[in-house]
Amino acid sequence: MPLNVIKHEPSQTADAVIIWLHGLGASGNDFVPMTEHLRFDSANIRFLFPNAPQLPVTINQGMVMPAWYDITDISIDRTIDSKQLRQSAAEVHALIDEQIEKGIDSQRIIIAGFSQGGAVGYEAALTYPKALGGLMAHSTYFATASDIEPAKANAKLPLLIQHGTQDPVVPESLGRKAVDELTQRGYPVTYQTYPMPHSLCLEQVEDMKRWLADRFA
């Protein structure tokens, strides 16, 4: 079933897209306020905020909630349902395909993801068969690092990875581990940390704006 998506159109014809994936138990509405912060003279951005499907989550006593995939163990390395994660990534690919069909250049499409959404973001962006504009990964981890099959088209995909140094949910060590893994594979990574828990902060948003301005130049 296609994802339910919250859409925010620019005042002029869209020529760029940001697809933003929320975290576990949240919704696409969480990041709608970013449309007010991320505005550029060089881009008319269409924002897409997909809502994750409703799934039972093992670590939450099997409670059904918005989730991109099941997490069966919350240990430092996390045990997840990789098949569900990749199905979610495939749904993101379908959204990208739809935007390209509407006339958006693939290299002006940015994937962003927070926490669980960021794990899907890694898989979706790095395996997409056409060159994308970039990936923003917030307070997340590279869940499929051991068996991902990256696409050559995105071998040099620009990555912005941001993490809170006081994150009790996804430890910052997992953010650094992703940076190490991706740097070793040759991806251009920008890594930034902030004295915050599992959240976003204003300084971080300002850094996003600067990074995105380069992507949309």
CSV table of C-alpha atoms in Angstrom, one decimal:
chain,number,residue,atom,x,y,z
A,1,MET,CA,0.0,0.0,0.0
A,2,PRO,CA,1.4,3.4,-0.9
A,3,LEU,CA,2.5,5.7,1.9
A,4,ASN,CA,0.1,8.4,3.2
A,5,VAL,CA,2.1,11.6,2.6
A,6,ILE,CA,1.7,15.1,3.9
A,7,LYS,CA,2.6,17.5,1.1
A,8,HIS,CA,3.7,21.1,1.3
A,9,GLU,CA,3.9,23.0,-1.9
A,10,PRO,CA,6.0,26.2,-2.5
A,11,SER,CA,4.4,29.4,-3.6
A,12,GLN,CA,5.9,28.9,-7.1
A,13,THR,CA,6.3,25.8,-9.3
A,14,ALA,CA,8.4,23.3,-7.4
A,15,ASP,CA,11.9,22.6,-8.8
A,16,ALA,CA,13.3,20.7,-5.7
A,17,VAL,CA,12.0,18.2,-3.2
A,18,ILE,CA,12.9,17.2,0.3
A,19,ILE,CA,11.4,13.9,1.5
A,20,TRP,CA,11.5,13.8,5.3
A,21,LEU,CA,11.1,10.5,7.3
A,22,HIS,CA,10.0,10.7,10.9
A,23,GLY,CA,11.0,8.5,13.9
A,24,LEU,CA,9.4,5.6,15.6
A,25,GLY,CA,5.9,6.3,17.0
A,26,ALA,CA,5.8,9.7,15.5
A,27,SER,CA,4.2,11.1,12.3
A,28,GLY,CA,5.0,13.2,9.2
A,29,ASN,CA,3.5,16.2,11.0
A,30,ASP,CA,6.5,16.4,13.3
A,31,PHE,CA,8.7,18.0,10.7
A,32,VAL,CA,6.1,20.2,8.9
A,33,PRO,CA,7.4,23.3,10.8
A,34,MET,CA,10.7,22.8,8.9
A,35,THR,CA,9.0,24.3,5.9
A,36,GLU,CA,9.2,27.7,7.6
A,37,HIS,CA,12.9,27.4,8.4
A,38,LEU,CA,14.3,26.0,5.1
A,39,ARG,CA,13.7,28.5,2.4
A,40,PHE,CA,16.1,29.4,-0.4
A,41,ASP,CA,16.2,31.9,-3.2
A,42,SER,CA,17.7,29.2,-5.4
A,43,ALA,CA,15.0,26.6,-4.9
A,44,ASN,CA,11.3,26.2,-4.8
A,45,ILE,CA,11.0,23.2,-2.5
A,46,ARG,CA,8.2,20.7,-2.3
A,47,PHE,CA,8.3,19.0,1.0
A,48,LEU,CA,6.9,15.5,1.4
A,49,PHE,CA,6.4,14.1,4.9
A,50,PRO,CA,5.4,10.4,4.6
A,51,ASN,CA,3.6,8.6,7.5
A,52,ALA,CA,5.1,5.3,8.4
A,53,PRO,CA,2.7,2.2,8.4
A,54,GLN,CA,1.2,0.9,11.6
A,55,LEU,CA,3.3,-2.0,12.8
A,56,PRO,CA,3.7,-4.0,16.0
A,57,VAL,CA,7.0,-3.2,17.6
A,58,THR,CA,8.6,-5.9,19.7
A,59,ILE,CA,10.7,-3.6,22.0
A,60,ASN,CA,7.4,-1.8,22.9
A,61,GLN,CA,5.6,-5.0,24.0
A,62,GLY,CA,4.3,-5.6,20.6
A,63,MET,CA,2.3,-2.3,20.6
A,64,VAL,CA,1.1,-1.2,17.2
A,65,MET,CA,2.4,2.2,16.2
A,66,PRO,CA,3.8,4.2,13.3
A,67,ALA,CA,7.0,2.3,12.5
A,68,TRP,CA,9.2,1.9,9.4
A,69,TYR,CA,10.3,-1.5,10.7
A,70,ASP,CA,10.2,-3.7,13.8
A,71,ILE,CA,13.0,-3.5,16.4
A,72,THR,CA,13.4,-6.8,18.3
A,73,ASP,CA,16.3,-5.9,20.5
A,74,ILE,CA,17.4,-2.4,21.8
A,75,SER,CA,21.0,-3.4,22.5
A,76,ILE,CA,23.7,-1.1,21.2
A,77,ASP,CA,23.8,-2.8,17.8
A,78,ARG,CA,20.0,-3.2,17.6
A,79,THR,CA,18.3,-6.2,16.0
A,80,ILE,CA,15.8,-5.1,13.4
A,81,ASP,CA,13.5,-6.5,10.7
A,82,SER,CA,15.7,-5.7,7.6
A,83,LYS,CA,13.0,-6.9,5.2
A,84,GLN,CA,10.5,-4.3,6.6
A,85,LEU,CA,13.2,-1.6,6.5
A,86,ARG,CA,13.9,-2.4,2.9
A,87,GLN,CA,10.2,-2.4,2.1
A,88,SER,CA,10.0,1.1,3.6
A,89,ALA,CA,13.0,2.1,1.5
A,90,ALA,CA,11.2,0.8,-1.6
A,91,GLU,CA,8.2,3.0,-0.8
A,92,VAL,CA,10.6,6.0,-0.6
A,93,HIS,CA,12.0,5.0,-4.0
A,94,ALA,CA,8.4,5.1,-5.3
A,95,LEU,CA,8.0,8.6,-4.0
A,96,ILE,CA,11.3,9.7,-5.7
A,97,ASP,CA,10.1,8.1,-9.0
A,98,GLU,CA,6.9,10.0,-8.7
A,99,GLN,CA,8.7,13.3,-8.3
A,100,ILE,CA,11.0,12.6,-11.2
A,101,GLU,CA,7.9,11.8,-13.3
A,102,LYS,CA,6.6,15.3,-12.3
A,103,GLY,CA,9.7,16.9,-13.8
A,104,ILE,CA,12.0,17.2,-10.7
A,105,ASP,CA,15.7,16.6,-11.5
A,106,SER,CA,16.8,13.7,-9.3
A,107,GLN,CA,19.8,15.7,-8.2
A,108,ARG,CA,17.5,18.2,-6.7
A,109,ILE,CA,15.8,15.6,-4.4
A,110,ILE,CA,17.1,15.4,-0.8
A,111,ILE,CA,16.2,12.6,1.6
A,112,ALA,CA,16.1,13.4,5.3
A,113,GLY,CA,15.4,11.1,8.2
A,114,PHE,CA,15.3,11.3,11.9
A,115,SER,CA,16.1,8.2,14.1
A,116,GLN,CA,14.3,5.2,12.6
A,117,GLY,CA,13.5,7.3,9.6
A,118,GLY,CA,17.2,8.0,9.1
A,119,ALA,CA,18.0,4.3,9.0
A,120,VAL,CA,15.5,4.0,6.2
A,121,GLY,CA,17.0,7.1,4.6
A,122,TYR,CA,20.4,5.5,4.4
A,123,GLU,CA,19.1,2.5,2.7
A,124,ALA,CA,16.8,4.4,0.3
A,125,ALA,CA,19.3,7.1,-0.7
A,126,LEU,CA,22.4,4.9,-1.1
A,127,THR,CA,20.5,2.3,-3.2
A,128,TYR,CA,18.6,4.6,-5.5
A,129,PRO,CA,19.6,4.0,-9.1
A,130,LYS,CA,19.7,7.7,-10.1
A,131,ALA,CA,21.9,10.4,-8.6
A,132,LEU,CA,20.2,12.2,-5.8
A,133,GLY,CA,21.0,15.6,-4.3
A,134,GLY,CA,22.0,14.4,-0.8
A,135,LEU,CA,21.0,12.7,2.4
A,136,MET,CA,20.4,14.3,5.9
A,137,ALA,CA,20.6,11.8,8.7
A,138,HIS,CA,19.6,13.0,12.1
A,139,SER,CA,20.1,11.1,15.4
A,140,THR,CA,20.2,7.8,13.6
A,141,TYR,CA,22.3,4.8,12.7
A,142,PHE,CA,23.3,2.9,9.6
A,143,ALA,CA,21.2,-0.2,10.2
A,144,THR,CA,21.9,-2.0,6.9
A,145,ALA,CA,25.6,-1.3,6.7
A,146,SER,CA,26.6,-4.9,6.7
A,147,ASP,CA,24.6,-6.0,3.7
A,148,ILE,CA,23.5,-2.9,1.7
A,149,GLU,CA,24.0,-3.0,-2.0
A,150,PRO,CA,24.8,0.6,-2.9
A,151,ALA,CA,24.0,2.1,-6.3
A,152,LYS,CA,26.9,3.4,-8.3
A,153,ALA,CA,24.9,6.4,-9.2
A,154,ASN,CA,25.1,7.6,-5.6
A,155,ALA,CA,28.6,6.5,-4.8
A,156,LYS,CA,29.5,10.2,-4.1
A,157,LEU,CA,26.2,11.2,-2.5
A,158,PRO,CA,26.7,14.2,-0.2
A,159,LEU,CA,25.8,13.2,3.4
A,160,LEU,CA,25.0,15.4,6.4
A,161,ILE,CA,25.0,13.5,9.6
A,162,GLN,CA,23.9,15.3,12.8
A,163,HIS,CA,23.7,13.8,16.3
A,164,GLY,CA,23.2,14.9,19.9
A,165,THR,CA,26.0,14.2,22.3
A,166,GLN,CA,23.5,13.6,25.1
A,167,ASP,CA,21.2,11.2,23.1
A,168,PRO,CA,19.9,8.4,25.4
A,169,VAL,CA,17.9,6.7,22.6
A,170,VAL,CA,20.4,6.4,19.8
A,171,PRO,CA,23.8,6.9,21.3
A,172,GLU,CA,26.1,9.3,19.5
A,173,SER,CA,28.6,6.4,19.1
A,174,LEU,CA,26.2,5.0,16.5
A,175,GLY,CA,26.3,8.2,14.6
A,176,ARG,CA,30.1,8.1,14.6
A,177,LYS,CA,30.1,4.5,13.6
A,178,ALA,CA,28.0,5.4,10.6
A,179,VAL,CA,30.4,8.2,9.7
A,180,ASP,CA,33.4,5.8,9.9
A,181,GLU,CA,31.6,3.2,7.7
A,182,LEU,CA,30.5,5.7,5.1
A,183,THR,CA,33.9,7.5,5.0
A,184,GLN,CA,35.7,4.2,4.4
A,185,ARG,CA,33.3,3.6,1.4
A,186,GLY,CA,34.3,7.0,-0.1
A,187,TYR,CA,31.2,9.0,0.6
A,188,PRO,CA,31.6,12.8,1.3
A,189,VAL,CA,30.4,13.1,4.9
A,190,THR,CA,29.8,16.2,7.0
A,191,TYR,CA,29.4,15.3,10.6
A,192,GLN,CA,28.1,17.7,13.2
A,193,THR,CA,27.2,17.2,16.9
A,194,TYR,CA,25.2,19.3,19.4
A,195,PRO,CA,24.8,19.3,23.2
A,196,MET,CA,21.2,17.9,23.0
A,197,PRO,CA,19.3,14.7,23.6
A,198,HIS,CA,17.2,12.8,21.0
A,199,SER,CA,15.9,15.9,19.3
A,200,LEU,CA,16.6,18.8,17.0
A,201,CYS,CA,18.0,22.3,18.0
A,202,LEU,CA,18.1,25.7,16.3
A,203,GLU,CA,21.8,25.6,15.8
A,204,GLN,CA,21.4,22.4,13.9
A,205,VAL,CA,18.7,23.8,11.7
A,206,GLU,CA,21.0,26.7,10.8
A,207,ASP,CA,23.7,24.2,9.8
A,208,MET,CA,21.1,22.3,7.7
A,209,LYS,CA,20.3,25.5,5.9
A,210,ARG,CA,23.9,26.1,5.0
A,211,TRP,CA,24.4,22.6,3.8
A,212,LEU,CA,21.2,22.6,1.8
A,213,ALA,CA,22.1,26.0,0.2
A,214,ASP,CA,25.2,24.3,-1.3
A,215,ARG,CA,23.0,21.4,-2.7
A,216,PHE,CA,20.5,23.8,-4.3
A,217,ALA,CA,23.1,26.4,-5.5
